[in-house]
Short mmCIF file of C-alpha atoms in Angstrom, two decimals:
data_model
loop_
_atom_site.label_atom_id
_atom_site.label_comp_id
_atom_site.label_asym_id
_atom_site.label_seq_id
_atom_site.Cartn_x
_atom_site.Cartn_y
_atom_site.Cartn_z
CA MET A 14 79.14 31.62 68.54
CA ARG A 15 76.95 34.50 67.45
CA GLU A 16 77.53 36.10 64.09
CA THR A 17 78.94 39.59 64.00
CA PRO A 18 76.88 42.36 62.34
CA ALA A 19 79.28 42.31 59.40
CA GLU A 20 78.86 38.56 58.97
CA MET A 21 75.08 38.85 59.20
CA ALA A 22 75.10 41.61 56.57
CA ALA A 23 77.30 39.51 54.28
CA ALA A 24 74.98 36.50 54.65
CA ALA A 25 71.93 38.62 53.88
CA GLU A 26 73.68 40.06 50.87
CA GLU A 27 74.59 36.60 49.63
CA ALA A 28 71.01 35.40 50.05
CA ALA A 29 69.66 38.44 48.19
CA LEU A 30 72.03 37.88 45.28
CA ALA A 31 71.12 34.19 45.11
CA GLU A 32 67.44 35.16 45.03
CA LEU A 33 68.11 37.74 42.30
CA ALA A 34 69.95 35.15 40.19
CA ALA A 35 67.03 32.73 40.62
CA LEU A 36 64.51 35.40 39.56
CA LEU A 37 66.55 36.14 36.44
CA ALA A 38 66.39 32.50 35.31
CA PRO A 39 63.78 31.49 32.69
CA ALA A 40 62.01 29.23 35.20
CA ALA A 41 60.98 32.29 37.23
CA GLY A 42 58.65 33.51 34.49
CA GLY A 43 58.55 36.67 32.41
CA ALA A 44 57.18 39.07 35.04
CA ALA A 45 59.71 37.99 37.68
CA GLN A 46 62.55 38.19 35.15
CA ALA A 47 61.53 41.69 34.14
CA GLY A 48 61.52 42.92 37.73
CA ALA A 49 64.81 41.20 38.52
CA ALA A 50 66.47 42.70 35.43
CA GLU A 51 65.37 46.17 36.48
CA ALA A 52 66.68 45.55 40.00
CA ALA A 53 70.01 44.28 38.62
CA LEU A 54 70.34 47.40 36.46
CA ALA A 55 69.79 49.61 39.51
CA LEU A 56 72.30 47.55 41.52
CA SER A 57 74.94 47.98 38.79
CA GLY A 58 74.69 51.75 39.09
CA ASP A 59 77.47 51.96 41.67
CA ALA A 60 80.87 50.33 42.06
CA ALA A 61 79.90 48.13 45.02
CA GLY A 62 76.88 46.74 43.17
CA ARG A 63 78.94 46.05 40.05
CA ARG A 64 81.50 44.13 42.06
CA LEU A 65 78.78 42.05 43.72
CA LEU A 66 77.21 41.12 40.38
CA ALA A 67 80.61 40.46 38.79
CA GLY A 68 81.23 37.79 41.42
CA ARG A 69 78.01 35.91 40.57
CA PRO A 70 78.60 34.00 37.30
CA GLU A 71 75.11 32.47 37.47
CA ALA A 72 73.54 35.94 37.60
CA LEU A 73 75.66 37.11 34.66
CA SER A 74 74.71 34.01 32.68
CA ALA A 75 71.01 34.61 33.37
CA LEU A 76 71.31 38.28 32.42
CA LEU A 77 73.04 37.32 29.19
CA GLU A 78 70.36 34.76 28.37
CA LEU A 79 67.67 37.35 29.03
CA ALA A 80 69.49 39.99 26.94
CA ALA A 81 69.78 37.59 23.99
CA GLY A 82 66.10 36.60 24.28
CA PRO A 83 63.58 36.04 21.50
CA TYR A 84 64.27 39.15 19.46
CA SER A 85 66.81 40.04 16.80
CA PRO A 86 68.44 43.42 16.16
CA PRO A 87 67.59 45.78 14.60
CA GLY A 88 64.12 44.92 15.90
CA PRO A 89 62.85 46.63 19.07
CA CYS A 90 64.52 45.50 22.27
CA PRO A 91 61.89 44.65 24.95
CA PRO A 92 62.39 46.34 28.36
CA PRO A 93 63.63 43.22 30.24
CA ALA A 94 66.30 42.58 27.60
CA ARG A 95 67.18 46.28 27.53
CA HIS A 96 67.59 46.36 31.32
CA ALA A 97 69.68 43.18 31.25
CA LEU A 98 71.95 44.60 28.56
CA GLY A 99 72.32 47.90 30.40
CA CYS A 100 73.34 46.00 33.52
CA LEU A 101 75.88 43.96 31.54
CA VAL A 102 77.41 47.13 30.06
CA ASN A 103 78.05 48.40 33.58
CA VAL A 104 79.28 45.11 35.04
CA SER A 105 81.51 44.25 32.06
CA ALA A 106 83.91 46.98 33.19
CA GLU A 107 84.78 44.80 36.20
CA PRO A 108 87.73 42.41 35.57
CA GLU A 109 86.01 39.62 37.54
CA ALA A 110 83.10 39.62 35.07
CA ARG A 111 85.33 39.13 32.02
CA GLU A 112 85.54 35.34 31.94
CA PRO A 113 81.85 34.64 32.70
CA LEU A 114 80.81 37.05 29.95
CA LEU A 115 83.34 35.71 27.45
CA ALA A 116 81.87 32.27 28.09
CA GLY A 117 78.65 33.65 26.59
CA LEU A 118 80.42 35.32 23.67
CA PRO A 119 78.24 33.76 20.92
CA SER A 120 75.13 35.30 22.51
CA LEU A 121 76.76 38.73 22.71
CA LEU A 122 77.95 38.56 19.10
CA SER A 123 74.45 37.63 17.96
CA LEU A 124 73.23 41.00 19.28
CA LEU A 125 75.61 43.09 17.16
CA PRO A 126 75.50 45.85 16.10
CA GLU A 127 73.08 46.76 18.93
CA GLY A 128 74.66 49.62 20.85
CA ALA A 129 74.64 48.08 24.33
CA ALA A 130 76.14 44.84 22.97
CA CYS A 131 78.92 46.95 21.42
CA GLY A 132 79.38 48.53 24.84
CA VAL A 133 79.74 45.19 26.62
CA LEU A 134 82.22 43.93 24.03
CA ALA A 135 84.18 47.20 24.07
CA ASN A 136 84.64 46.82 27.83
CA LEU A 137 85.71 43.20 27.46
CA CYS A 138 88.20 44.13 24.70
CA ARG A 139 90.22 46.48 26.84
CA GLU A 140 92.52 43.54 27.59
CA ARG A 141 94.37 42.19 24.57
CA GLY A 142 93.69 38.50 25.24
CA ALA A 143 89.95 39.12 25.49
CA ALA A 144 90.08 41.32 22.38
CA ARG A 145 91.68 38.44 20.49
CA ARG A 146 88.88 36.10 21.58
CA VAL A 147 86.21 38.57 20.48
CA LEU A 148 87.88 39.08 17.10
CA GLN A 149 88.18 35.32 16.65
CA GLY A 150 84.49 34.97 17.51
CA LEU A 151 83.61 37.55 14.87
CA ARG A 152 85.67 35.69 12.30
CA GLU A 153 84.05 32.36 13.16
CA ARG A 154 80.68 33.92 12.41
CA GLY A 155 81.99 34.62 8.91
CA PRO A 156 82.14 38.31 8.10
CA GLY A 157 84.67 39.48 10.70
CA LEU A 158 84.34 43.22 11.24
CA ASP A 159 81.81 43.67 8.43
CA PRO A 160 78.73 43.95 10.71
CA LEU A 161 80.45 46.71 12.66
CA LEU A 162 81.61 48.54 9.55
CA ARG A 163 78.17 48.33 7.97
CA ALA A 164 76.71 49.91 11.10
CA LEU A 165 78.85 52.99 10.41
CA ALA A 166 76.52 53.74 7.51
CA GLU A 167 73.49 54.03 9.79
CA PRO A 168 72.06 57.56 10.25
CA GLN A 169 73.16 57.41 13.91
CA PRO A 170 75.72 54.66 14.55
CA PRO A 171 75.78 53.28 18.10
CA PRO A 172 78.14 55.48 20.16
CA GLN A 173 79.78 52.37 21.64
CA LEU A 174 80.80 51.21 18.16
CA GLY A 175 83.82 53.53 18.09
CA PRO A 176 85.35 52.23 21.34
CA LEU A 177 84.80 48.63 20.21
CA LEU A 178 86.63 49.21 16.91
CA CYS A 179 89.38 51.06 18.78
CA ASN A 180 89.92 48.22 21.25
CA LEU A 181 89.91 45.58 18.50
CA SER A 182 92.46 47.63 16.54
CA GLN A 183 94.98 47.35 19.37
CA LEU A 184 95.68 43.91 17.83
CA PRO A 185 97.77 43.62 14.65
CA GLU A 186 95.13 41.27 13.22
CA GLY A 187 92.42 43.82 14.01
CA ARG A 188 94.38 46.51 12.21
CA ARG A 189 94.87 44.24 9.22
CA GLU A 190 91.09 43.87 8.90
CA LEU A 191 90.60 47.62 8.98
CA LEU A 192 93.43 48.08 6.48
CA ASP A 193 92.07 45.46 4.05
CA ARG A 194 92.37 47.35 0.76
CA SER A 195 89.79 45.18 -1.01
CA ARG A 196 87.02 46.24 1.38
CA CYS A 197 87.70 50.00 1.70
CA SER A 198 87.30 49.49 5.45
CA VAL A 199 89.46 52.28 6.85
CA GLN A 200 87.86 54.79 4.47
CA ARG A 201 84.57 54.25 6.31
CA LEU A 202 86.14 55.53 9.51
CA LEU A 203 87.53 58.79 8.15
CA PRO A 204 84.39 61.02 8.18
CA PHE A 205 83.93 60.37 11.89
CA THR A 206 86.97 62.46 12.89
CA GLN A 207 84.52 65.39 12.63
CA TYR A 208 81.43 63.57 13.96
CA ARG A 209 79.57 65.91 16.31
CA ASP A 210 76.73 63.67 17.51
CA SER A 211 78.80 61.56 19.93
CA VAL A 212 82.16 62.30 21.49
CA ILE A 213 82.36 58.65 22.63
CA HIS A 214 82.05 57.41 19.05
CA ARG A 215 84.41 60.09 17.72
CA ARG A 216 87.05 59.31 20.34
CA GLY A 217 86.90 55.60 19.53
CA ILE A 218 87.17 56.12 15.77
CA VAL A 219 90.15 58.48 16.14
CA GLY A 220 91.77 55.90 18.42
CA ALA A 221 91.23 53.20 15.81
CA LEU A 222 92.77 55.38 13.09
CA ARG A 223 95.73 56.16 15.35
CA ASN A 224 96.22 52.44 15.93
CA CYS A 225 96.09 51.74 12.18
CA CYS A 226 98.95 54.20 11.70
CA PHE A 227 101.25 51.82 13.60
CA GLN A 228 101.31 49.71 10.40
CA TYR A 229 104.10 51.65 8.70
CA GLU A 230 104.02 49.38 5.64
CA ASP A 231 100.60 50.91 4.87
CA HIS A 232 101.63 54.55 5.32
CA GLU A 233 102.19 55.21 1.62
CA TRP A 234 98.71 53.85 0.82
CA LEU A 235 97.07 55.72 3.72
CA LEU A 236 98.59 58.99 2.52
CA SER A 237 97.78 58.34 -1.15
CA GLU A 238 94.73 59.73 -2.95
CA GLU A 239 93.04 56.34 -2.53
CA VAL A 240 92.64 56.96 1.22
CA ASP A 241 93.99 60.50 1.81
CA ILE A 242 93.97 60.18 5.58
CA LEU A 243 95.96 63.34 6.36
CA PRO A 244 93.22 65.96 5.77
CA PHE A 245 90.87 63.98 8.03
CA LEU A 246 93.49 64.07 10.81
CA LEU A 247 94.35 67.75 10.30
CA LEU A 248 90.88 69.26 9.89
CA PRO A 249 89.83 68.76 13.55
CA LEU A 250 93.10 70.45 14.60
CA ALA A 251 92.64 73.47 12.31
CA GLY A 252 91.10 76.74 13.40
CA PRO A 253 89.70 79.78 11.62
CA GLU A 254 93.00 81.69 11.36
CA GLU A 255 93.68 83.68 8.22
CA LEU A 256 96.90 82.58 6.57
CA PRO A 257 99.13 84.15 3.91
CA GLU A 258 98.16 83.09 0.40
CA GLU A 259 101.33 81.06 -0.18
CA GLU A 260 100.71 79.06 3.03
CA MET A 261 97.04 78.57 2.24
CA GLU A 262 97.83 77.08 -1.17
CA ARG A 263 100.08 74.43 0.40
CA LEU A 264 97.22 73.02 2.44
CA PRO A 265 94.88 70.25 1.26
CA VAL A 266 91.79 71.74 -0.39
CA ASP A 267 89.55 70.76 2.55
CA LEU A 268 91.66 72.91 4.89
CA GLN A 269 91.77 76.04 2.74
CA TYR A 270 89.70 79.14 3.56
CA LEU A 271 87.94 77.67 6.56
CA PRO A 272 84.98 79.70 7.91
CA GLN A 273 85.40 82.15 10.76
CA ASP A 274 83.29 79.96 13.03
CA LYS A 275 85.51 76.88 12.48
CA GLN A 276 86.21 75.26 15.85
CA ARG A 277 88.97 72.88 16.78
CA GLU A 278 88.32 69.49 18.34
CA GLU A 279 87.09 70.25 21.86
CA GLU A 280 88.45 67.15 23.62
CA PRO A 281 92.19 67.33 24.53
CA ASP A 282 92.64 63.56 24.49
CA ILE A 283 91.25 63.37 20.94
CA ARG A 284 93.54 66.18 19.78
CA LYS A 285 96.45 64.27 21.30
CA MET A 286 95.50 61.05 19.47
CA LEU A 287 95.21 62.95 16.17
CA LEU A 288 98.72 64.32 16.70
CA GLU A 289 100.01 60.85 17.60
CA ALA A 290 98.55 59.49 14.36
CA ILE A 291 100.30 62.20 12.35
CA MET A 292 103.52 61.50 14.25
CA LEU A 293 103.29 57.82 13.32
CA LEU A 294 102.82 58.75 9.66
CA THR A 295 106.14 60.59 9.77
CA ALA A 296 108.00 57.42 10.74
CA THR A 297 109.12 56.72 7.16
CA ARG A 298 110.96 59.02 4.77
CA ALA A 299 108.13 58.86 2.22
CA GLY A 300 105.58 59.63 4.93
CA ARG A 301 107.56 62.63 6.19
CA HIS A 302 107.76 63.98 2.66
CA VAL A 303 103.98 63.85 2.16
CA VAL A 304 103.15 65.21 5.61
CA ARG A 305 105.55 68.13 5.12
CA ASP A 306 104.39 68.78 1.56
CA LYS A 307 100.73 69.10 2.61
CA GLY A 308 101.36 72.11 4.86
CA THR A 309 101.01 70.21 8.13
CA TYR A 310 103.49 72.51 9.85
CA VAL A 311 101.24 75.52 9.22
CA VAL A 312 98.24 73.86 10.88
CA LEU A 313 100.30 72.67 13.85
CA ARG A 314 101.99 76.05 14.27
CA GLU A 315 98.58 77.70 14.72
CA LEU A 316 97.41 74.85 16.96
CA HIS A 317 100.48 75.33 19.17
CA ARG A 318 99.67 79.04 19.60
CA TRP A 319 96.09 78.18 20.63
CA GLU A 320 96.62 75.03 22.70
CA GLN A 321 96.35 75.22 26.52
CA HIS A 322 96.75 71.58 27.57
CA GLN A 323 100.31 70.56 28.38
CA GLU A 324 100.10 66.97 27.11
CA VAL A 325 98.72 68.12 23.77
CA LEU A 326 101.35 70.84 23.51
CA VAL A 327 104.10 68.26 24.04
CA ALA A 328 102.60 65.98 21.37
CA CYS A 329 102.34 68.93 18.99
CA GLU A 330 105.95 69.96 19.60
CA LYS A 331 107.17 66.44 18.89
CA VAL A 332 105.54 66.43 15.45
CA ILE A 333 106.79 69.94 14.68
CA GLN A 334 110.34 68.90 15.57
CA VAL A 335 110.15 66.04 13.09
CA LEU A 336 108.73 68.33 10.38
CA ILE A 337 111.34 71.07 10.74
CA GLY A 338 114.27 68.84 11.71
CA ASP A 339 116.92 67.30 9.51
CA GLU A 340 116.36 63.91 7.92
CA PRO A 341 117.70 60.96 9.97
CA GLY A 342 120.96 59.45 8.86
CA PRO A 343 121.46 56.18 6.97
CA GLY A 344 119.84 53.19 8.64
CA MET A 345 117.43 55.37 10.59
CA GLU A 346 115.02 56.35 7.81
CA ASN A 347 112.19 54.33 9.39
CA LEU A 348 111.80 55.66 12.93
CA LEU A 349 109.54 52.77 13.97
CA GLU A 350 112.34 50.31 13.24
CA VAL A 351 115.11 52.24 14.96
CA LYS A 352 116.60 50.39 17.93
CA ILE A 353 116.88 52.88 20.80
CA PRO A 354 119.92 52.30 23.03
CA GLU A 355 118.90 51.06 26.47
CA GLU A 356 120.47 53.99 28.31
CA VAL A 357 118.66 56.48 26.05
CA GLU A 358 115.35 54.68 26.54
CA GLN A 359 115.83 54.75 30.32
CA GLU A 360 116.56 58.48 30.21
CA LEU A 361 113.44 59.12 28.12
CA GLN A 362 111.36 57.11 30.57
CA ARG A 363 112.82 59.13 33.45
CA LEU A 364 111.92 62.40 31.72
CA ASP A 365 108.41 61.11 31.03
CA ARG A 366 107.97 60.24 34.71
CA GLU A 367 109.18 63.70 35.76
CA GLU A 368 106.77 65.29 33.31
CA GLU A 369 103.86 63.21 34.66
CA GLU A 370 104.77 64.08 38.27
CA LYS A 371 104.95 67.77 37.39
CA GLN A 372 101.53 67.64 35.77
CA GLU A 373 100.08 65.81 38.80
CA GLU A 374 101.52 68.49 41.13
CA GLU A 375 100.03 71.25 38.96
CA GLN A 376 96.64 69.56 39.05
CA GLU A 377 96.79 69.21 42.84
CA GLU A 378 97.61 72.90 43.41
CA PRO A 379 94.56 74.76 44.76
CA PRO A 380 93.23 77.58 42.56
CA ARG A 381 94.44 81.02 43.52
#
């Protein structure tokens, strides 16, 4: 029986991938490896190519071995290793590549804090189980998150560092490392809420800070002078508006008398995460007192007048309602510990679905 054109194409594709994997192996020699790594990088530039590579564990293993070759960060990365790492960043977004790459976790960790290695690990850490394995691998090497936190002090930290820290902080144990008071870890993240050099890095850092705010037992410390997280969350949300003197004096010093060219955070999803972090800090009575006392309502009132994105507006309104509303009754002081009745939770989920459907319909409407 003759093969169909589709079968012939699949066989040719399989043979080409097998040849590529062989050329990536050390036995092929340096020149062949370099060419194969460049070809693999080009192949990973589209979704079909990434899926093909993700299904070839031997190719991923060879790429990883080439990427972790005879050089050590922060030394210069030779082109073949750079191409291999770039390919792995692309392919690591494919779920099928997760297990083969996690099998080579020690090699990836040895490359930290190289930016592309951070990118591969950030992609792997999107799933909580993989994030736990990466965090465990970091701990087995000794310093845990220290290599990543030290990299924050570089003149230009790798942009992929923020997403990696964000994905690791989805775990309670990751948040505990960032909230380790003896290391001043979370304080190293704070300046990056205003970092202009990389929106990828800024988004990741804000996400990590938002995740840290889930630890309500640390709220009092986060809001204290030792950390003083609130001004770092509010400043990106503040604009250049002139305020009455009595309102201006209520604000933290860093938010008073901002210049006329002060711009708000340009990315809606980052503004939303900043608001979610502030919302989390209002979960406890003590947290609500501090957030109210620092003039947060004034900043959010002006943000609400300026904001155009519906999701951010909703997040802003939720915080404002907490700030201007009455204190919860006895037994409900900590909003993160309140047990929501099942019927209420179902109704809230229904309203959320309706809101999402409405937004999708609005986005699908053709412009007039």
